[in-house]
Amino acid sequence: MKVFYGTQTGNSKKFAEILAYEYELRGYGTEVVDLKTYDPEDNLVEENANGNICVFIISTYTDGQPPEGASWFYKWLTDTSDDFRVQKTLLKGLYYTIVGLGNSVYKDNYCTVAKKLDKSLHDLSATKFSETIFCDENTVNSLNGGLESDFAAWRENFWKKAQPALNGRKVKDCGKKCDGKCACSKPGVDGQEAGPCSSDEGSGEEENQFNSKNKSSPNKVKPANKTSGVVDLEDLGKIMKKAKICIILYKRKKLFFFQQNKDIEETGEVREMITPLLRQSLEKQGYKLIGSHSGVKLCRWTKSMLRGRGGCYKHTFYGIESHRCMETTPSLACANKCVFCWRHHTNPVGTEWKWKMDDAETLIAGALKNHTKMINEFKGVPGVIPERFQEGMNPQHCALSLVGEPIMYPEINKFIDLLHEKHISTFLVTNAQFPDAIRELTPITQLYVSVDANTKETLKKIDRPLFKDFWERFIECLKRLGEKGQRTVYRLTLVKAWNTEEIENYAKLVDLGRPDFIEVKGVTYCGDSKASSLTMENVPWHEEVIKFVTDLTDRLPDYEIASEHEHSNCLLLAHKKLKVKGEWWTWIDYPKFHELISEYTLSNGKKTFTTEDYMAKTPPWAVYGATERGFDPLETRHHRKKQKDISGC
Ligand SMILES: Cc1cc2nc3c(=O)[nH]c(=O)nc-3n(C[C@H](O)[C@H](O)[C@H](O)COP(=O)(O)O)c2cc1C
Ligand code: SF4
């Protein structure tokens, strides 16, 4: 068996390794081949001569395209099968199996690469060894509960079919009946006997073809002992030891991969949003996961301000205390796959809530518990200011922007009410795909809409949205934002050469939502991401951001540049209604906000309030043009030795 994989974010590679590992467990050597390094033109036709089963594990990527590394293989194969000059029997004798990885929320493009490969191989007369399988990342639609469980279920079937064929091969290689001493007598998976060497268990037409082919062609797939088939006692000891370790590891892995599937079968509950693999990946990135769809993470600015080394741009623009800020989300899922998402595209995607739901109380309690636990780790750490540490243990702000789309969570209003009850202010960022949810949203401290592009084409390129009517939804969201009474913000993330042109179009979008503020920020480069082609070249210099903002302001007579946070490469444009008698009032009177919110709640929403009702004066150091350039003079500048980190929400 030869396992080929084509991957963008690494899942297919992981799956290929698991399959190869299980194969080796059965006593055979195998090759795992990255399609990036494989030239089908020179090699694919030869694969049939080796009598291999070729397993292709491949994902589908943006717009139904193959992963970058597999594009040549994909192009060559699909072109060849379409080419009328090529003999349709080109791949006769080649046995293949396809494992497609994808997400069924991409309805029309679901696993298209695997499907097309299957068709091309079939058209060129290759023989399918076992059914093509689609592993679905969408836990709701997936047959077995998610990507890993689909793959695990497929493997069970695959081995059932492959094992008899392999058993047949062992006889050929050993050249004698199994006496329990050769490598091929290793225990099978889960300690079962591998089966009689001279197996006649083969079944099914394709399988028989496969076996019969072996009889006439030299078998190149050899047992672990590749020399003679006879092992001496020392080698046998080593082999058995290795096999035992393998079985233990395998059992652990198998348990892990089946876990979610089992839970669902036993409880009959609605599916959870995140699979064990996703959970593992998010936890590795430092997220503390709460329940099954929520997370919290300690922001780097929270740590910075605990040490008196400066706050984030929201400290400069709106007076939040970064050391008292909790960054969380009630929904890790999102309806986009933005190129600059610094979550490395590990979060789940979806267009509507179909998952099991945790209640708002549990999420808030979990978020606060995990957040304060992380803050507590700073107790006594050199440089941490004791008063700030105490304050940090009692968060006052919540940034609902960690990852995913918070307004997808059906209990978002309750979630927000609970935060307000605890006198925690709320800053919520939405990705502008759910206009109804914006309309239904209860008043919050500050509501953001991400404006990532100014044309339909660029929005598609940058946000890679799931919705087909993404542009209409986007426009609708801007209009809904304009109907909100409290503070609203457009957030523009500038990606050089992608969305910095046609400034006039941005001005038109501003007209639709008439936000109180427009934050313009240069994109943050989060290092190489397998799922994004963004490079340092796309990060604008601060001067370029200033130039963009100045040009935009020229087209917006009601707005002026109010503030700047040089460190975050970010500027704030504010509506002139917030400039009173020549002074900016971009900061927030938080106690006043909580007063207004409780009046609103007590009056059953009758007593509403507006942006101006809870504005506070911006301190001179935070105003655009000040020498501090957004750095609070009460803080101490600290220059990091390592690469400058400007991340934040
Ligand atoms: C930006 C992006 C676009 C995607 N587009 C599709 C798609 O069009 N069709 C599909 O079935 N899956 C799509 N997926 C889901 C991937 O196929 C899925 O995440 C898979 O597990 C990735 O496997 P890999 O890590 O081996 O590349 C997309 C994923 C990302 C990150
Ligand atoms: S960057 Fe966001 S999460 Fe971090 S302190 Fe500022 S508002 Fe809070």
Coordinates of C-alpha atoms in Angstrom, one line a residue, residues 15-584:
F15 CA -4.7 10.9 8.4
A16 CA -2.1 9.5 6.0
E17 CA 0.3 8.8 8.9
I18 CA -2.4 7.1 11.0
L19 CA -3.3 4.8 8.1
A20 CA 0.4 4.0 7.4
Y21 CA 0.9 3.4 11.1
E22 CA -1.9 0.9 11.2
Y23 CA -0.5 -0.8 8.1
E24 CA 2.9 -1.1 9.7
L25 CA 1.2 -2.5 12.7
R26 CA 0.2 -5.4 10.5
G27 CA 3.7 -6.0 9.7
Y28 CA 4.2 -4.2 6.4
G29 CA 6.4 -1.4 5.3
T30 CA 4.6 1.4 3.5
E31 CA 5.4 4.7 1.9
V32 CA 3.6 8.0 2.7
V33 CA 3.9 10.4 -0.1
D34 CA 3.2 14.1 -0.1
L35 CA 1.6 14.9 -3.5
K36 CA 3.6 18.1 -3.4
T37 CA 6.7 16.0 -4.2
Y38 CA 5.2 13.5 -6.5
D39 CA 5.3 13.8 -10.3
P40 CA 2.3 11.8 -11.7
E41 CA 3.6 12.1 -15.2
D42 CA 6.7 10.1 -14.5
N43 CA 5.3 7.7 -11.8
L44 CA 1.6 7.1 -11.7
V45 CA 1.5 4.7 -14.5
E46 CA 4.1 2.6 -12.8
E47 CA 2.2 2.3 -9.6
N48 CA 0.1 -0.5 -11.1
A49 CA 3.2 -2.6 -11.8
N50 CA 3.9 -2.7 -8.1
G51 CA 0.6 -4.2 -7.2
N52 CA 0.1 -1.5 -4.6
I53 CA -3.2 -0.2 -3.3
C54 CA -2.8 3.6 -3.8
V55 CA -4.7 5.5 -1.1
F56 CA -5.2 9.1 -1.9
I57 CA -6.1 11.3 1.1
I58 CA -6.9 14.8 0.0
S59 CA -8.8 17.8 1.1
T60 CA -10.8 20.4 -0.8
Y61 CA -10.0 24.0 -0.4
T62 CA -11.3 27.5 -1.3
D63 CA -13.8 27.3 -4.2
G64 CA -13.5 23.6 -4.5
Q65 CA -9.8 23.7 -5.4
P66 CA -7.1 21.3 -4.3
P67 CA -4.5 22.2 -1.7
E68 CA -1.7 24.2 -3.3
G69 CA 0.8 21.4 -3.0
A70 CA -1.5 18.9 -4.8
S71 CA -2.5 21.2 -7.6
W72 CA -0.1 19.8 -10.2
F73 CA -1.1 16.2 -9.4
Y74 CA -4.7 17.2 -9.6
K75 CA -4.3 19.2 -12.8
W76 CA -2.3 16.5 -14.5
L77 CA -4.8 13.7 -13.6
T78 CA -7.9 15.6 -14.5
D79 CA -6.4 17.0 -17.7
T80 CA -5.1 13.5 -18.7
S81 CA -8.5 11.9 -18.1
D82 CA -10.2 14.6 -20.2
D83 CA -7.6 14.3 -23.0
F84 CA -9.1 12.4 -25.9
R85 CA -5.6 11.5 -27.2
V86 CA -4.8 9.6 -24.0
Q87 CA -5.8 5.9 -24.0
K88 CA -8.6 5.3 -21.5
T89 CA -6.8 2.2 -20.2
L90 CA -3.8 4.2 -19.1
L91 CA -4.1 3.3 -15.4
K92 CA -5.5 -0.2 -15.9
G93 CA -4.4 -2.4 -13.1
L94 CA -4.0 0.4 -10.6
Y95 CA -5.9 -0.2 -7.4
Y96 CA -7.0 3.0 -5.6
T97 CA -9.0 4.3 -2.7
I98 CA -9.9 7.9 -2.1
V99 CA -10.4 9.6 1.2
G100 CA -11.7 13.1 0.8
L101 CA -11.6 15.7 3.5
G102 CA -14.0 18.6 3.4
N103 CA -16.8 20.5 5.0
S104 CA -20.4 20.0 3.9
V105 CA -21.2 23.6 4.7
Y106 CA -19.5 24.4 1.4
K107 CA -22.5 22.8 -0.2
D108 CA -21.6 22.9 -3.9
N109 CA -17.9 22.4 -3.4
Y110 CA -18.1 19.7 -0.8
C111 CA -15.1 17.4 -1.3
T112 CA -15.1 18.2 -5.0
V113 CA -11.4 17.4 -5.3
A114 CA -11.9 13.9 -4.0
K115 CA -14.9 13.5 -6.3
K116 CA -13.0 14.7 -9.4
L117 CA -10.0 12.5 -8.6
D118 CA -12.2 9.5 -8.3
K119 CA -13.8 10.2 -11.6
S120 CA -10.5 10.8 -13.4
L121 CA -9.0 7.6 -12.0
H122 CA -12.1 5.6 -13.0
D123 CA -12.1 7.1 -16.5
L124 CA -8.5 6.0 -16.9
S125 CA -9.5 2.4 -16.0
A126 CA -8.0 2.3 -12.5
T127 CA -9.9 0.0 -10.1
K128 CA -11.5 1.2 -7.0
F129 CA -10.4 -1.0 -4.1
S130 CA -12.9 0.3 -1.6
E131 CA -15.6 3.0 -1.6
T132 CA -14.6 6.6 -1.8
I133 CA -15.1 8.2 1.6
F134 CA -15.8 11.8 2.4
C135 CA -14.8 12.9 5.9
D136 CA -16.9 15.8 6.9
E137 CA -15.7 18.5 9.3
N138 CA -19.3 19.6 9.8
T139 CA -20.2 17.7 12.9
V140 CA -23.9 18.2 12.3
N141 CA -23.9 16.5 8.9
S142 CA -21.1 14.1 9.3
L143 CA -22.2 10.4 9.3
N144 CA -20.2 9.6 12.3
G145 CA -19.9 12.9 14.2
G146 CA -16.9 14.7 12.5
L147 CA -13.8 14.4 10.4
E148 CA -11.9 12.0 12.7
S149 CA -14.9 9.8 13.4
D150 CA -15.7 9.5 9.7
F151 CA -12.1 8.5 9.1
A152 CA -12.1 6.0 11.9
A153 CA -15.3 4.4 10.7
W154 CA -13.9 4.1 7.2
R155 CA -10.7 2.6 8.5
E156 CA -12.6 -0.2 10.2
N157 CA -14.3 -1.1 6.9
F158 CA -11.1 -0.6 4.9
W159 CA -9.1 -3.0 7.0
K160 CA -11.9 -5.6 6.9
K161 CA -11.5 -5.5 3.2
A162 CA -7.8 -5.1 3.0
Q163 CA -6.8 -7.6 5.6
P164 CA -7.7 -10.8 3.6
A165 CA -5.8 -9.4 0.6
L166 CA -2.8 -8.7 2.8
N167 CA -3.0 -12.1 4.5
G168 CA -2.8 -13.7 1.1
R169 CA 0.4 -11.7 0.4
K170 CA 2.1 -12.9 3.6
V171 CA 2.0 -16.5 2.4
K172 CA 3.7 -15.4 -0.8
D173 CA 6.4 -13.6 1.0
C174 CA 7.1 -16.2 3.7
G175 CA 7.0 -19.0 1.3
K176 CA 5.7 -21.3 4.0
K177 CA 2.8 -21.9 6.2
C178 CA 2.9 -19.6 9.2
D179 CA 4.4 -21.2 12.2
G180 CA 4.0 -18.2 14.5
K181 CA 7.6 -17.2 14.3
C182 CA 7.7 -15.0 11.3
A183 CA 6.8 -11.3 11.2
C184 CA 3.5 -11.9 9.6
S185 CA 2.2 -13.7 12.6
K186 CA 2.2 -10.5 14.6
P187 CA -1.1 -9.9 16.4
G188 CA -3.6 -7.9 14.4
V189 CA -5.3 -4.7 15.7
D190 CA -6.5 -4.9 19.2
G191 CA -4.6 -8.1 19.8
Q192 CA -6.6 -10.2 17.4
E193 CA -4.9 -12.9 15.4
A194 CA -3.9 -11.7 12.0
G195 CA -5.7 -14.6 10.5
P196 CA -4.4 -17.7 8.7
C197 CA -1.6 -17.0 6.4
S198 CA -3.1 -19.1 3.6
S199 CA -6.3 -17.1 3.8
D200 CA -9.2 -17.8 1.6
E201 CA -11.3 -15.0 3.2
G202 CA -11.1 -12.7 0.2
S203 CA -14.5 -11.6 -1.0
G204 CA -16.0 -9.2 -3.5
E205 CA -15.2 -8.9 -7.1
E206 CA -12.7 -6.1 -6.9
E207 CA -10.9 -7.8 -4.0
N208 CA -10.7 -11.1 -5.9
Q209 CA -9.3 -9.2 -8.9
F210 CA -6.8 -7.7 -6.6
N211 CA -5.7 -11.1 -5.2
S212 CA -5.6 -12.7 -8.5
K213 CA -3.4 -10.0 -9.8
N214 CA -1.0 -10.7 -7.0
K215 CA -0.7 -14.2 -8.2
S216 CA 0.7 -13.2 -11.5
S217 CA 2.8 -10.2 -10.5
P218 CA 5.7 -10.1 -8.1
N219 CA 4.6 -8.9 -4.7
K220 CA 6.6 -5.8 -3.8
V221 CA 4.9 -5.1 -0.5
K222 CA 6.9 -7.1 2.0
P223 CA 6.4 -8.0 5.6
A224 CA 8.5 -6.2 8.2
N225 CA 11.2 -8.7 7.9
K226 CA 12.1 -7.9 4.4
T227 CA 15.0 -10.3 3.9
S228 CA 13.9 -13.9 4.2
G229 CA 10.6 -14.0 6.1
V230 CA 12.4 -16.0 8.9
V231 CA 13.5 -14.0 11.9
D232 CA 15.9 -15.0 14.6
L233 CA 14.8 -15.0 18.3
E234 CA 16.5 -11.6 19.1
D235 CA 14.7 -10.0 16.2
L236 CA 11.4 -11.7 17.1
G237 CA 11.7 -10.2 20.6
K238 CA 12.2 -6.7 19.2
I239 CA 9.3 -7.1 16.8
M240 CA 7.0 -8.3 19.5
K241 CA 8.0 -5.4 21.8
K242 CA 7.4 -2.9 19.1
A243 CA 4.1 -4.5 18.2
K244 CA 3.0 -4.3 21.9
I245 CA 3.9 -0.6 22.1
C246 CA 2.1 -0.1 18.8
I247 CA -1.0 -1.8 20.0
I248 CA -1.1 0.3 23.2
L249 CA -0.6 3.5 21.2
Y250 CA -3.1 2.4 18.6
K251 CA -5.7 1.7 21.3
R252 CA -5.2 5.1 22.8
K253 CA -5.5 6.8 19.4
K254 CA -8.5 4.7 18.5
L255 CA -10.3 5.6 21.7
F256 CA -9.5 9.3 21.0
F257 CA -10.7 9.1 17.5
F258 CA -13.9 7.3 18.4
Q259 CA -14.7 9.3 21.5
Q260 CA -17.1 11.8 20.1
N261 CA -18.9 9.3 17.9
K262 CA -19.5 7.1 20.9
D263 CA -20.9 9.9 23.0
I264 CA -23.4 10.8 20.4
E265 CA -24.5 7.3 19.9
E266 CA -25.0 6.7 23.6
T267 CA -26.8 9.9 24.4
G268 CA -28.7 10.5 21.2
E269 CA -27.9 14.2 21.7
V270 CA -27.5 16.9 19.1
R271 CA -23.9 17.1 17.8
E272 CA -21.3 19.2 19.5
M273 CA -19.6 22.0 17.5
I274 CA -16.0 21.0 18.0
T275 CA -14.4 17.6 17.4
P276 CA -11.6 16.2 19.6
L277 CA -9.1 17.1 16.9
L278 CA -10.2 20.8 16.8
R279 CA -10.3 20.9 20.6
Q280 CA -6.8 19.7 20.7
S281 CA -5.7 22.2 18.1
L282 CA -7.4 25.2 19.8
E283 CA -6.0 24.2 23.2
K284 CA -2.6 24.0 21.7
Q285 CA -3.0 27.7 20.6
G286 CA -3.7 28.6 24.2
Y287 CA -7.6 28.7 24.2
K288 CA -9.3 27.6 27.4
L289 CA -12.4 25.9 26.0
I290 CA -15.7 26.2 27.9
G291 CA -18.4 23.6 27.2
S292 CA -18.6 22.6 23.6
H293 CA -18.6 25.9 21.6
S294 CA -17.0 28.6 23.7
G295 CA -13.5 29.8 24.6
V296 CA -11.5 32.3 26.5
K297 CA -7.9 33.4 26.1
L298 CA -5.6 35.8 27.9
C299 CA -4.9 38.8 25.6
R300 CA -1.3 39.9 25.4
W301 CA -2.4 43.4 26.3
T302 CA -3.9 42.2 29.5
K303 CA -0.6 40.8 30.4
S304 CA 1.2 44.0 29.3
M305 CA -1.0 46.3 31.4
L306 CA -0.7 44.1 34.5
R307 CA 3.0 45.0 34.3
G308 CA 2.4 48.7 33.6
R309 CA 3.8 48.3 30.1
G310 CA 0.9 49.9 28.2
G311 CA -2.6 49.0 27.1
C312 CA -4.2 48.1 23.9
Y313 CA -5.6 50.6 21.4
K314 CA -9.1 50.3 23.1
H315 CA -7.4 51.8 26.1
T316 CA -6.3 54.7 24.1
F317 CA -9.5 55.2 22.1
Y318 CA -12.1 54.3 24.7
G319 CA -10.5 54.1 28.0
I320 CA -10.8 50.4 28.7
E321 CA -8.4 49.0 31.2
S322 CA -6.7 46.2 29.4
H323 CA -5.7 44.4 32.6
R324 CA -9.3 44.1 33.5
C325 CA -10.4 42.9 30.1
M326 CA -11.6 39.4 29.3
E327 CA -11.4 38.2 25.8
T328 CA -14.0 35.5 25.0
T329 CA -16.5 34.2 22.6
P330 CA -19.7 32.2 23.0
S331 CA -19.3 30.8 19.4
L332 CA -16.1 29.4 18.1
A333 CA -17.9 28.9 14.8
C334 CA -18.0 31.5 12.1
A335 CA -19.4 31.9 8.6
N336 CA -16.2 33.1 7.1
K337 CA -12.6 32.0 6.7
C338 CA -10.8 35.3 6.6
V339 CA -7.3 35.3 5.2
F340 CA -6.0 37.3 8.2
C341 CA -7.8 35.3 10.9
W342 CA -5.0 34.7 13.4
R343 CA -6.7 31.6 14.7
H344 CA -5.0 29.7 11.9
H345 CA -8.3 28.6 10.5
T346 CA -8.8 25.9 13.1
N347 CA -12.2 27.2 14.1
P348 CA -15.4 25.4 12.8
V349 CA -17.6 27.0 10.2
G350 CA -21.3 27.1 9.8
T351 CA -24.1 29.3 8.5
E352 CA -26.6 28.6 11.3
W353 CA -26.7 27.2 14.8
K354 CA -27.2 23.5 14.6
W355 CA -25.0 22.3 17.4
K356 CA -25.6 21.3 21.0
M357 CA -26.0 24.5 23.0
D358 CA -24.5 25.4 26.4
D359 CA -26.5 27.8 28.5
A360 CA -25.4 31.4 29.0
E361 CA -24.9 31.1 32.7
T362 CA -22.5 28.1 32.3
L363 CA -20.5 30.0 29.7
I364 CA -20.1 33.2 31.7
A365 CA -19.2 31.2 34.8
G366 CA -16.7 29.2 32.8
A367 CA -15.2 32.2 31.1
L368 CA -14.7 34.1 34.3
K369 CA -13.3 31.1 36.1
N370 CA -10.8 30.4 33.4
H371 CA -9.9 34.0 32.9
T372 CA -9.2 34.7 36.6
K373 CA -7.3 31.4 36.8
M374 CA -5.0 32.7 34.0
I375 CA -4.7 36.1 35.7
N376 CA -3.9 34.3 39.0
E377 CA -0.8 32.8 37.4
F378 CA 0.6 36.3 37.4
K379 CA 0.5 36.5 41.1
G380 CA 4.0 37.5 42.4
V381 CA 5.5 37.5 38.9
P382 CA 8.3 40.1 38.8
G383 CA 7.1 43.4 37.3
V384 CA 3.4 42.7 37.9
I385 CA 1.8 45.7 39.7
P386 CA 0.0 44.3 42.8
E387 CA -3.0 46.7 42.5
R388 CA -3.4 45.9 38.9
F389 CA -3.2 42.2 39.7
Q390 CA -6.1 42.6 42.2
E391 CA -8.1 44.6 39.7
G392 CA -7.4 42.0 37.0
M393 CA -9.0 39.4 39.2
N394 CA -12.2 41.4 38.8
P395 CA -12.7 41.9 35.1
Q396 CA -14.7 45.0 34.0
H397 CA -14.7 44.6 30.2
C398 CA -15.5 41.8 27.9
A399 CA -14.2 41.7 24.3
L400 CA -16.5 39.4 22.4
S401 CA -14.1 39.0 19.5
L402 CA -11.7 36.2 20.3
V403 CA -12.6 34.0 17.4
G404 CA -15.8 33.0 15.6
E405 CA -19.0 34.8 15.4
P406 CA -20.5 35.7 18.8
I407 CA -23.9 36.7 17.5
M408 CA -24.5 33.2 16.1
Y409 CA -25.0 32.0 19.6
P410 CA -28.7 31.8 20.1
E411 CA -28.5 33.0 23.7
I412 CA -26.3 36.0 23.0
N413 CA -28.7 38.5 24.5
K414 CA -28.9 36.6 27.7
F415 CA -25.1 36.3 27.7
I416 CA -24.7 40.0 27.3
D417 CA -27.3 40.8 30.0
L418 CA -25.4 38.5 32.4
L419 CA -22.2 40.4 31.7
H420 CA -24.0 43.8 32.3
E421 CA -25.4 42.5 35.6
K422 CA -21.9 42.0 36.7
H423 CA -21.0 45.5 35.6
I424 CA -18.8 44.2 32.8
S425 CA -18.9 46.3 29.6
T426 CA -19.4 44.6 26.3
F427 CA -17.5 45.1 23.0
L428 CA -18.8 42.8 20.4
V429 CA -17.4 42.3 16.9
T430 CA -19.5 40.7 14.2
N431 CA -18.4 39.6 10.8
A432 CA -21.3 41.2 9.0
Q433 CA -23.1 38.1 7.8
F434 CA -26.1 38.0 10.2
P435 CA -28.3 41.1 9.7
D436 CA -31.2 39.7 11.7
A437 CA -29.1 38.9 14.6
I438 CA -27.8 42.5 14.6
R439 CA -31.3 43.8 14.6
E440 CA -32.3 41.6 17.5
L441 CA -29.2 42.4 19.5
T442 CA -29.8 44.0 22.9
P443 CA -28.0 47.3 23.6
I444 CA -24.3 46.8 24.2
T445 CA -21.4 49.1 25.1
Q446 CA -20.0 49.1 21.6
L447 CA -20.9 47.2 18.5
Y448 CA -18.5 46.5 15.8
V449 CA -18.9 45.4 12.2
S450 CA -15.9 44.2 10.3
V451 CA -15.7 45.9 6.9
D452 CA -12.9 43.9 5.3
A453 CA -13.4 45.1 1.7
N454 CA -15.3 47.5 -0.4
T455 CA -16.4 45.4 -3.3
K456 CA -18.1 42.1 -3.7
E457 CA -15.0 40.5 -5.3
T458 CA -12.5 41.6 -2.7
L459 CA -14.8 40.6 0.1
K460 CA -15.0 37.1 -1.4
K461 CA -11.3 37.0 -1.7
I462 CA -10.5 38.2 1.8
D463 CA -13.3 36.8 3.9
R464 CA -13.9 33.6 1.9
P465 CA -17.5 33.6 3.1
L466 CA -19.8 30.5 3.2
F467 CA -22.9 32.3 2.3
K468 CA -23.6 32.7 -1.4
D469 CA -25.5 36.0 -0.8
F470 CA -22.6 37.2 1.4
W471 CA -22.5 40.6 -0.2
E472 CA -26.2 41.3 0.3
R473 CA -25.9 40.1 3.9
F474 CA -22.9 42.4 4.4
I475 CA -24.7 45.5 3.0
E476 CA -27.8 44.6 5.1
C477 CA -25.6 44.3 8.2
L478 CA -24.3 47.8 7.7
K479 CA -27.8 49.2 7.4
R480 CA -28.9 47.3 10.6
L481 CA -25.9 48.8 12.4
G482 CA -27.1 52.3 11.4
E483 CA -30.4 51.6 13.3
K484 CA -28.7 50.9 16.6
G485 CA -28.8 53.7 19.1
Q486 CA -25.6 53.0 21.0
R487 CA -22.0 53.2 20.0
T488 CA -21.2 51.6 16.7
V489 CA -17.9 51.0 14.9
Y490 CA -16.7 50.0 11.4
R491 CA -13.5 48.1 11.7
L492 CA -11.3 48.2 8.6
T493 CA -8.3 45.8 8.5
L494 CA -6.0 47.0 5.7
V495 CA -4.3 44.3 3.7
K496 CA -1.9 46.0 1.3
A497 CA -2.6 45.2 -2.4
W498 CA -5.8 43.5 -1.4
N499 CA -8.3 46.0 0.0
T500 CA -6.6 49.4 0.2
E501 CA -7.7 50.7 -3.2
E502 CA -10.9 52.5 -4.3
I503 CA -11.3 54.5 -1.1
E504 CA -14.4 56.1 -2.6
N505 CA -16.2 52.8 -2.2
Y506 CA -15.4 52.8 1.5
A507 CA -17.0 56.2 1.8
K508 CA -20.2 54.9 0.2
L509 CA -20.3 52.0 2.7
V510 CA -19.9 54.5 5.6
D511 CA -23.0 56.3 4.3
L512 CA -25.0 53.1 4.8
G513 CA -24.3 52.5 8.5
R514 CA -23.2 56.0 9.6
P515 CA -21.1 54.5 12.5
D516 CA -19.9 56.6 15.4
F517 CA -16.4 55.4 14.8
I518 CA -14.2 53.9 12.1
E519 CA -11.2 52.0 13.3
V520 CA -8.5 51.5 10.6
K521 CA -5.9 49.0 11.4
G522 CA -3.0 47.5 9.4
V523 CA -3.3 43.8 9.2
T524 CA -1.4 41.8 11.7
Y525 CA 0.9 39.2 10.2
C526 CA 0.6 36.1 12.3
G527 CA 3.4 34.1 10.7
D528 CA 3.1 31.6 7.9
S529 CA -0.4 30.1 7.9
K530 CA -1.0 27.0 5.8
A531 CA -4.4 28.3 5.0
S532 CA -3.5 31.8 4.0
S533 CA -1.3 33.3 1.4
L534 CA -0.7 36.5 3.4
T535 CA 2.9 37.6 3.7
M536 CA 4.7 40.5 5.4
E537 CA 4.4 42.3 2.1
N538 CA 0.7 42.7 2.8
V539 CA 1.2 44.5 6.1
P540 CA 1.0 48.3 5.5
W541 CA 3.5 50.6 7.2
H542 CA 2.0 53.0 9.8
E543 CA 2.6 55.9 7.4
E544 CA 0.5 54.0 4.8
V545 CA -2.3 53.6 7.2
I546 CA -2.2 57.3 8.0
K547 CA -2.3 58.1 4.3
F548 CA -5.3 55.8 3.8
V549 CA -7.1 57.3 6.7
T550 CA -6.4 60.9 5.6
D551 CA -7.7 60.1 2.1
L552 CA -10.8 58.5 3.5
T553 CA -11.4 61.5 5.8
D554 CA -11.3 63.8 2.8
R555 CA -14.3 62.0 1.5
L556 CA -16.2 62.0 4.8
P557 CA -17.2 65.5 5.9
D558 CA -18.8 64.3 9.1
Y559 CA -15.7 62.5 10.4
E560 CA -12.2 63.5 11.7
I561 CA -9.2 61.6 12.9
A562 CA -9.6 61.5 16.6
S563 CA -6.9 59.1 18.0
E564 CA -4.0 56.9 17.1
H565 CA -2.3 53.9 18.6
E566 CA 0.9 53.7 16.8
H567 CA 2.0 50.4 18.4
S568 CA -1.1 48.7 17.0
N569 CA -0.8 50.4 13.6
C570 CA -4.3 51.7 14.2
L571 CA -6.1 55.0 13.8
L572 CA -9.6 56.1 14.9
L573 CA -11.9 58.2 12.9
A574 CA -14.8 59.6 14.9
H575 CA -18.1 61.3 14.0
K576 CA -17.9 65.0 14.7
K577 CA -20.9 64.7 17.1
L578 CA -18.3 63.4 19.6
K579 CA -16.2 66.5 19.3
V580 CA -17.7 69.0 21.8
K581 CA -16.4 72.5 21.9
G582 CA -13.3 71.5 20.1
E583 CA -12.6 68.5 22.4
W584 CA -12.9 64.8 21.7

